Amino acid sequence: MRTFFKIFIVLIVLAIIFIVSIPASVIDSNLAKATHEEWRIAETSGTIWQGNGMLMRAPSTLIAPVRWRFELSALLEGAARWRLEGTQETPSLSAILTIRKSGITIEGLKFDVFASSLQSFFPKEVVQMVDGRVEFNSAKLLLNDRNQVGDIQGNWRDASIVLYNTPIALGDVAFLMNANEQGRSGTVRNQGGEVQLEGNFPVDSKGSLKITPHASAPPEVLQLLSTFAHPDVDGAYVLHMQ
């Protein structure tokens, strides 16, 4: 009986050592699997309980360094929770990530990144360059297989874009994205720059982006707008979104 008890204790200790020492690379492999290899955690070190790495969008776009720490108190709620912390001012990512059977909750999201890091999200033949600094904030997001619920507020500071090889200064762009059981909606506005942006994207209808050139807008910007947007009686151009 004593021998069995000793073997049992040894097995328990070995199991604890194994669990505690699970490498951080496991997070990378699971994230890659869940996102069909689109998102990865590169340069991982530490364990799944406490470690750090670099969030990246495959194949080679580095987004932001991140550090994580597992919170044991969440186990009492039947959940797994990690506190994500940025390691520098920009780019930086911080949030509280909680996983339950019902889905994933992201709270207190703060994401600050250089716009150039998001270049890969745009088709190269349309957008040749983006510049400035983008800040995303969200109090709470709920994600599961059926729905995505929550708001994301964003600010694109000193925004500029090269669209179809034409540079356009946008000033400071503010946007709001909302998702609920009915669908997704959003708005976008800006201050300054060479054009005025007014975008509305309702849940139940097609959205539109109204672009009004300022007096400072160069001729090539006006020419570009006339090629892909419809002019209105006020001198603005309206782009209808599908």
CSV table of C-alpha atoms in Angstrom, one decimal:
chain,number,residue,atom,x,y,z
A,1,MET,CA,0.0,0.0,0.0
A,2,ARG,CA,2.8,2.4,0.9
A,3,THR,CA,4.6,1.6,-2.4
A,4,PHE,CA,1.4,2.4,-4.3
A,5,PHE,CA,1.0,5.6,-2.4
A,6,LYS,CA,4.6,6.7,-3.1
A,7,ILE,CA,4.2,5.9,-6.8
A,8,PHE,CA,0.9,7.9,-6.8
A,9,ILE,CA,2.7,10.9,-5.3
A,10,VAL,CA,5.5,10.7,-7.8
A,11,LEU,CA,3.0,10.7,-10.7
A,12,ILE,CA,1.2,13.7,-9.3
A,13,VAL,CA,4.5,15.6,-8.9
A,14,LEU,CA,5.5,14.7,-12.5
A,15,ALA,CA,2.1,15.8,-13.8
A,16,ILE,CA,2.4,19.2,-12.0
A,17,ILE,CA,5.9,19.7,-13.4
A,18,PHE,CA,4.7,18.8,-16.9
A,19,ILE,CA,1.7,21.2,-16.6
A,20,VAL,CA,3.7,24.1,-15.2
A,21,SER,CA,6.5,23.8,-17.8
A,22,ILE,CA,4.2,23.7,-20.9
A,23,PRO,CA,6.2,26.0,-23.3
A,24,ALA,CA,4.8,29.2,-24.7
A,25,SER,CA,5.1,27.8,-28.2
A,26,VAL,CA,1.9,25.9,-27.5
A,27,ILE,CA,0.0,29.2,-27.6
A,28,ASP,CA,1.5,29.8,-31.1
A,29,SER,CA,0.5,26.4,-32.4
A,30,ASN,CA,-3.1,26.7,-31.1
A,31,LEU,CA,-3.5,30.2,-32.4
A,32,ALA,CA,-2.2,29.2,-35.8
A,33,LYS,CA,-4.7,26.3,-35.9
A,34,ALA,CA,-7.6,28.4,-34.8
A,35,THR,CA,-6.9,31.1,-37.4
A,36,HIS,CA,-6.0,28.8,-40.3
A,37,GLU,CA,-2.3,29.9,-40.1
A,38,GLU,CA,-3.2,33.6,-40.4
A,39,TRP,CA,-2.1,34.7,-36.9
A,40,ARG,CA,0.9,33.6,-35.0
A,41,ILE,CA,2.9,34.3,-31.8
A,42,ALA,CA,6.6,34.5,-32.9
A,43,GLU,CA,9.7,34.6,-30.8
A,44,THR,CA,8.0,33.0,-27.8
A,45,SER,CA,9.7,32.5,-24.4
A,46,GLY,CA,8.4,31.3,-21.1
A,47,THR,CA,5.4,29.1,-20.6
A,48,ILE,CA,1.6,29.3,-21.3
A,49,TRP,CA,1.2,30.6,-17.7
A,50,GLN,CA,3.7,33.4,-18.0
A,51,GLY,CA,5.7,34.4,-21.0
A,52,ASN,CA,6.0,36.8,-24.0
A,53,GLY,CA,6.2,36.8,-27.7
A,54,MET,CA,5.5,38.9,-30.9
A,55,LEU,CA,2.0,38.9,-32.3
A,56,MET,CA,2.3,38.6,-36.1
A,57,ARG,CA,0.1,38.2,-39.2
A,58,ALA,CA,1.4,35.5,-41.5
A,59,PRO,CA,3.6,35.3,-43.3
A,60,SER,CA,5.8,38.1,-41.9
A,61,THR,CA,3.9,41.1,-40.6
A,62,LEU,CA,5.0,41.9,-37.1
A,63,ILE,CA,2.1,43.6,-35.2
A,64,ALA,CA,3.0,44.1,-31.5
A,65,PRO,CA,5.1,42.5,-28.7
A,66,VAL,CA,2.9,41.1,-25.9
A,67,ARG,CA,3.5,39.6,-22.5
A,68,TRP,CA,0.9,37.3,-20.7
A,69,ARG,CA,0.2,36.1,-17.2
A,70,PHE,CA,-2.3,33.4,-16.3
A,71,GLU,CA,-4.7,34.3,-13.5
A,72,LEU,CA,-5.4,31.3,-11.3
A,73,SER,CA,-8.5,32.9,-9.6
A,74,ALA,CA,-10.4,32.4,-12.9
A,75,LEU,CA,-10.4,28.6,-12.4
A,76,LEU,CA,-12.8,29.1,-9.5
A,77,GLU,CA,-15.3,30.5,-12.1
A,78,GLY,CA,-14.7,27.6,-14.4
A,79,ALA,CA,-12.7,29.7,-16.8
A,80,ALA,CA,-9.2,30.3,-18.1
A,81,ARG,CA,-8.0,33.9,-18.0
A,82,TRP,CA,-4.8,35.6,-19.2
A,83,ARG,CA,-3.8,39.2,-18.6
A,84,LEU,CA,-2.1,40.6,-21.7
A,85,GLU,CA,0.3,43.5,-21.3
A,86,GLY,CA,2.3,45.6,-23.8
A,87,THR,CA,6.0,45.8,-23.4
A,88,GLN,CA,6.5,49.3,-24.9
A,89,GLU,CA,4.5,52.4,-25.8
A,90,THR,CA,4.0,51.7,-29.6
A,91,PRO,CA,3.2,49.2,-30.8
A,92,SER,CA,1.4,47.9,-27.7
A,93,LEU,CA,-1.4,45.5,-26.9
A,94,SER,CA,-3.1,45.0,-23.6
A,95,ALA,CA,-6.3,43.2,-22.6
A,96,ILE,CA,-7.8,40.6,-20.3
A,97,LEU,CA,-8.6,37.4,-22.3
A,98,THR,CA,-11.1,34.9,-20.7
A,99,ILE,CA,-12.0,31.6,-22.2
A,100,ARG,CA,-15.2,29.8,-21.2
A,101,LYS,CA,-17.4,27.1,-22.7
A,102,SER,CA,-19.7,29.8,-23.9
A,103,GLY,CA,-16.9,31.6,-25.8
A,104,ILE,CA,-14.2,34.2,-25.5
A,105,THR,CA,-14.4,37.5,-23.7
A,106,ILE,CA,-11.9,40.3,-24.3
A,107,GLU,CA,-12.0,43.1,-21.8
A,108,GLY,CA,-10.2,46.4,-21.6
A,109,LEU,CA,-8.6,46.1,-25.0
A,110,LYS,CA,-6.1,48.8,-25.9
A,111,PHE,CA,-4.2,48.4,-29.1
A,112,ASP,CA,-1.8,51.0,-30.3
A,113,VAL,CA,0.1,50.4,-33.5
A,114,PHE,CA,1.8,52.2,-36.4
A,115,ALA,CA,-0.5,52.2,-39.5
A,116,SER,CA,2.3,50.8,-41.6
A,117,SER,CA,2.1,47.5,-39.6
A,118,LEU,CA,-1.4,47.1,-41.0
A,119,GLN,CA,-0.4,47.4,-44.7
A,120,SER,CA,-0.9,43.7,-45.3
A,121,PHE,CA,-4.6,44.0,-44.6
A,122,PHE,CA,-5.1,46.0,-47.8
A,123,PRO,CA,-4.8,44.7,-51.4
A,124,LYS,CA,-1.4,45.9,-52.8
A,125,GLU,CA,-2.9,46.9,-56.2
A,126,VAL,CA,-5.3,49.3,-54.4
A,127,VAL,CA,-3.4,50.6,-51.4
A,128,GLN,CA,0.3,51.2,-51.8
A,129,MET,CA,1.0,52.8,-48.4
A,130,VAL,CA,-0.6,53.8,-45.1
A,131,ASP,CA,1.0,56.0,-42.5
A,132,GLY,CA,0.2,57.4,-39.1
A,133,ARG,CA,-0.7,55.8,-35.8
A,134,VAL,CA,-3.8,53.8,-35.0
A,135,GLU,CA,-5.4,53.3,-31.6
A,136,PHE,CA,-8.1,50.7,-30.9
A,137,ASN,CA,-10.1,50.6,-27.7
A,138,SER,CA,-12.9,48.3,-26.5
A,139,ALA,CA,-14.5,47.9,-23.0
A,140,LYS,CA,-15.7,44.4,-23.8
A,141,LEU,CA,-16.0,42.0,-26.7
A,142,LEU,CA,-17.8,38.6,-26.7
A,143,LEU,CA,-16.8,36.1,-29.3
A,144,ASN,CA,-18.3,32.7,-30.0
A,145,ASP,CA,-19.2,30.5,-32.9
A,146,ARG,CA,-22.5,32.3,-33.5
A,147,ASN,CA,-22.0,35.9,-32.7
A,148,GLN,CA,-19.5,38.7,-32.1
A,149,VAL,CA,-20.9,41.3,-29.7
A,150,GLY,CA,-19.2,44.6,-28.6
A,151,ASP,CA,-18.0,48.0,-29.7
A,152,ILE,CA,-14.5,49.0,-30.9
A,153,GLN,CA,-13.5,52.7,-31.0
A,154,GLY,CA,-10.6,53.8,-33.0
A,155,ASN,CA,-8.5,56.8,-33.9
A,156,TRP,CA,-6.1,57.0,-36.8
A,157,ARG,CA,-3.8,59.9,-36.0
A,158,ASP,CA,-1.9,61.9,-38.7
A,159,ALA,CA,-3.5,59.5,-41.2
A,160,SER,CA,-2.3,59.3,-44.8
A,161,ILE,CA,-2.8,56.8,-47.6
A,162,VAL,CA,-1.5,56.2,-51.1
A,163,LEU,CA,-4.5,55.0,-53.0
A,164,TYR,CA,-4.0,53.8,-56.6
A,165,ASN,CA,-0.6,55.5,-56.5
A,166,THR,CA,-2.2,58.8,-55.3
A,167,PRO,CA,-1.2,60.2,-51.9
A,168,ILE,CA,-4.1,61.6,-49.8
A,169,ALA,CA,-3.7,63.3,-46.4
A,170,LEU,CA,-6.6,62.4,-44.1
A,171,GLY,CA,-5.8,64.2,-40.9
A,172,ASP,CA,-7.2,62.5,-37.8
A,173,VAL,CA,-9.8,59.7,-38.5
A,174,ALA,CA,-12.2,58.5,-35.8
A,175,PHE,CA,-14.2,55.3,-36.3
A,176,LEU,CA,-16.7,53.2,-34.4
A,177,MET,CA,-17.5,49.6,-35.1
A,178,ASN,CA,-20.4,47.8,-33.4
A,179,ALA,CA,-21.4,44.1,-33.6
A,180,ASN,CA,-24.4,42.5,-32.1
A,181,GLU,CA,-26.9,39.7,-32.8
A,182,GLN,CA,-28.4,41.6,-35.7
A,183,GLY,CA,-25.1,42.2,-37.5
A,184,ARG,CA,-22.4,44.8,-37.7
A,185,SER,CA,-22.5,48.6,-38.2
A,186,GLY,CA,-20.1,51.5,-38.0
A,187,THR,CA,-19.3,55.1,-38.6
A,188,VAL,CA,-16.2,57.0,-39.7
A,189,ARG,CA,-15.3,60.7,-39.5
A,190,ASN,CA,-12.2,62.8,-39.8
A,191,GLN,CA,-10.8,66.2,-39.1
A,192,GLY,CA,-8.2,68.0,-41.2
A,193,GLY,CA,-6.5,66.5,-44.2
A,194,GLU,CA,-7.2,67.1,-47.9
A,195,VAL,CA,-10.7,65.6,-47.8
A,196,GLN,CA,-13.6,65.3,-45.4
A,197,LEU,CA,-14.9,61.8,-44.6
A,198,GLU,CA,-18.4,60.9,-43.5
A,199,GLY,CA,-19.1,57.2,-43.5
A,200,ASN,CA,-22.2,55.3,-42.3
A,201,PHE,CA,-22.5,51.6,-42.4
A,202,PRO,CA,-26.0,50.5,-41.1
A,203,VAL,CA,-26.8,46.9,-40.1
A,204,ASP,CA,-29.8,46.5,-42.3
A,205,SER,CA,-28.7,48.3,-45.5
A,206,LYS,CA,-25.7,49.1,-47.7
A,207,GLY,CA,-23.3,51.6,-46.3
A,208,SER,CA,-21.8,54.7,-48.0
A,209,LEU,CA,-18.7,56.9,-47.6
A,210,LYS,CA,-19.1,60.6,-48.5
A,211,ILE,CA,-15.8,62.2,-49.5
A,212,THR,CA,-15.7,66.0,-49.8
A,213,PRO,CA,-12.5,67.5,-51.1
A,214,HIS,CA,-11.1,70.5,-49.3
A,215,ALA,CA,-9.8,73.5,-51.2
A,216,SER,CA,-6.3,72.3,-50.5
A,217,ALA,CA,-6.9,69.0,-52.3
A,218,PRO,CA,-4.5,68.6,-55.2
A,219,PRO,CA,-5.9,68.0,-58.7
A,220,GLU,CA,-4.7,64.3,-58.8
A,221,VAL,CA,-7.0,63.6,-55.7
A,222,LEU,CA,-10.0,65.1,-57.5
A,223,GLN,CA,-9.2,63.0,-60.6
A,224,LEU,CA,-8.9,59.9,-58.5
A,225,LEU,CA,-12.3,60.5,-56.7
A,226,SER,CA,-14.0,61.0,-60.0
A,227,THR,CA,-12.9,57.6,-61.3
A,228,PHE,CA,-14.4,55.4,-58.5
A,229,ALA,CA,-17.0,57.5,-56.7
A,230,HIS,CA,-20.2,59.3,-57.7
A,231,PRO,CA,-20.3,63.1,-57.5
A,232,ASP,CA,-23.3,64.8,-55.8
A,233,VAL,CA,-24.8,68.3,-56.1
A,234,ASP,CA,-22.7,69.6,-53.2
A,235,GLY,CA,-19.4,68.8,-54.8
A,236,ALA,CA,-18.8,65.7,-52.7
A,237,TYR,CA,-18.2,62.2,-54.0
A,238,VAL,CA,-20.2,59.2,-52.6
A,239,LEU,CA,-18.9,55.7,-52.6
A,240,HIS,CA,-21.6,53.1,-52.0
A,241,MET,CA,-20.3,50.0,-50.2
A,242,GLN,CA,-21.5,46.5,-51.0
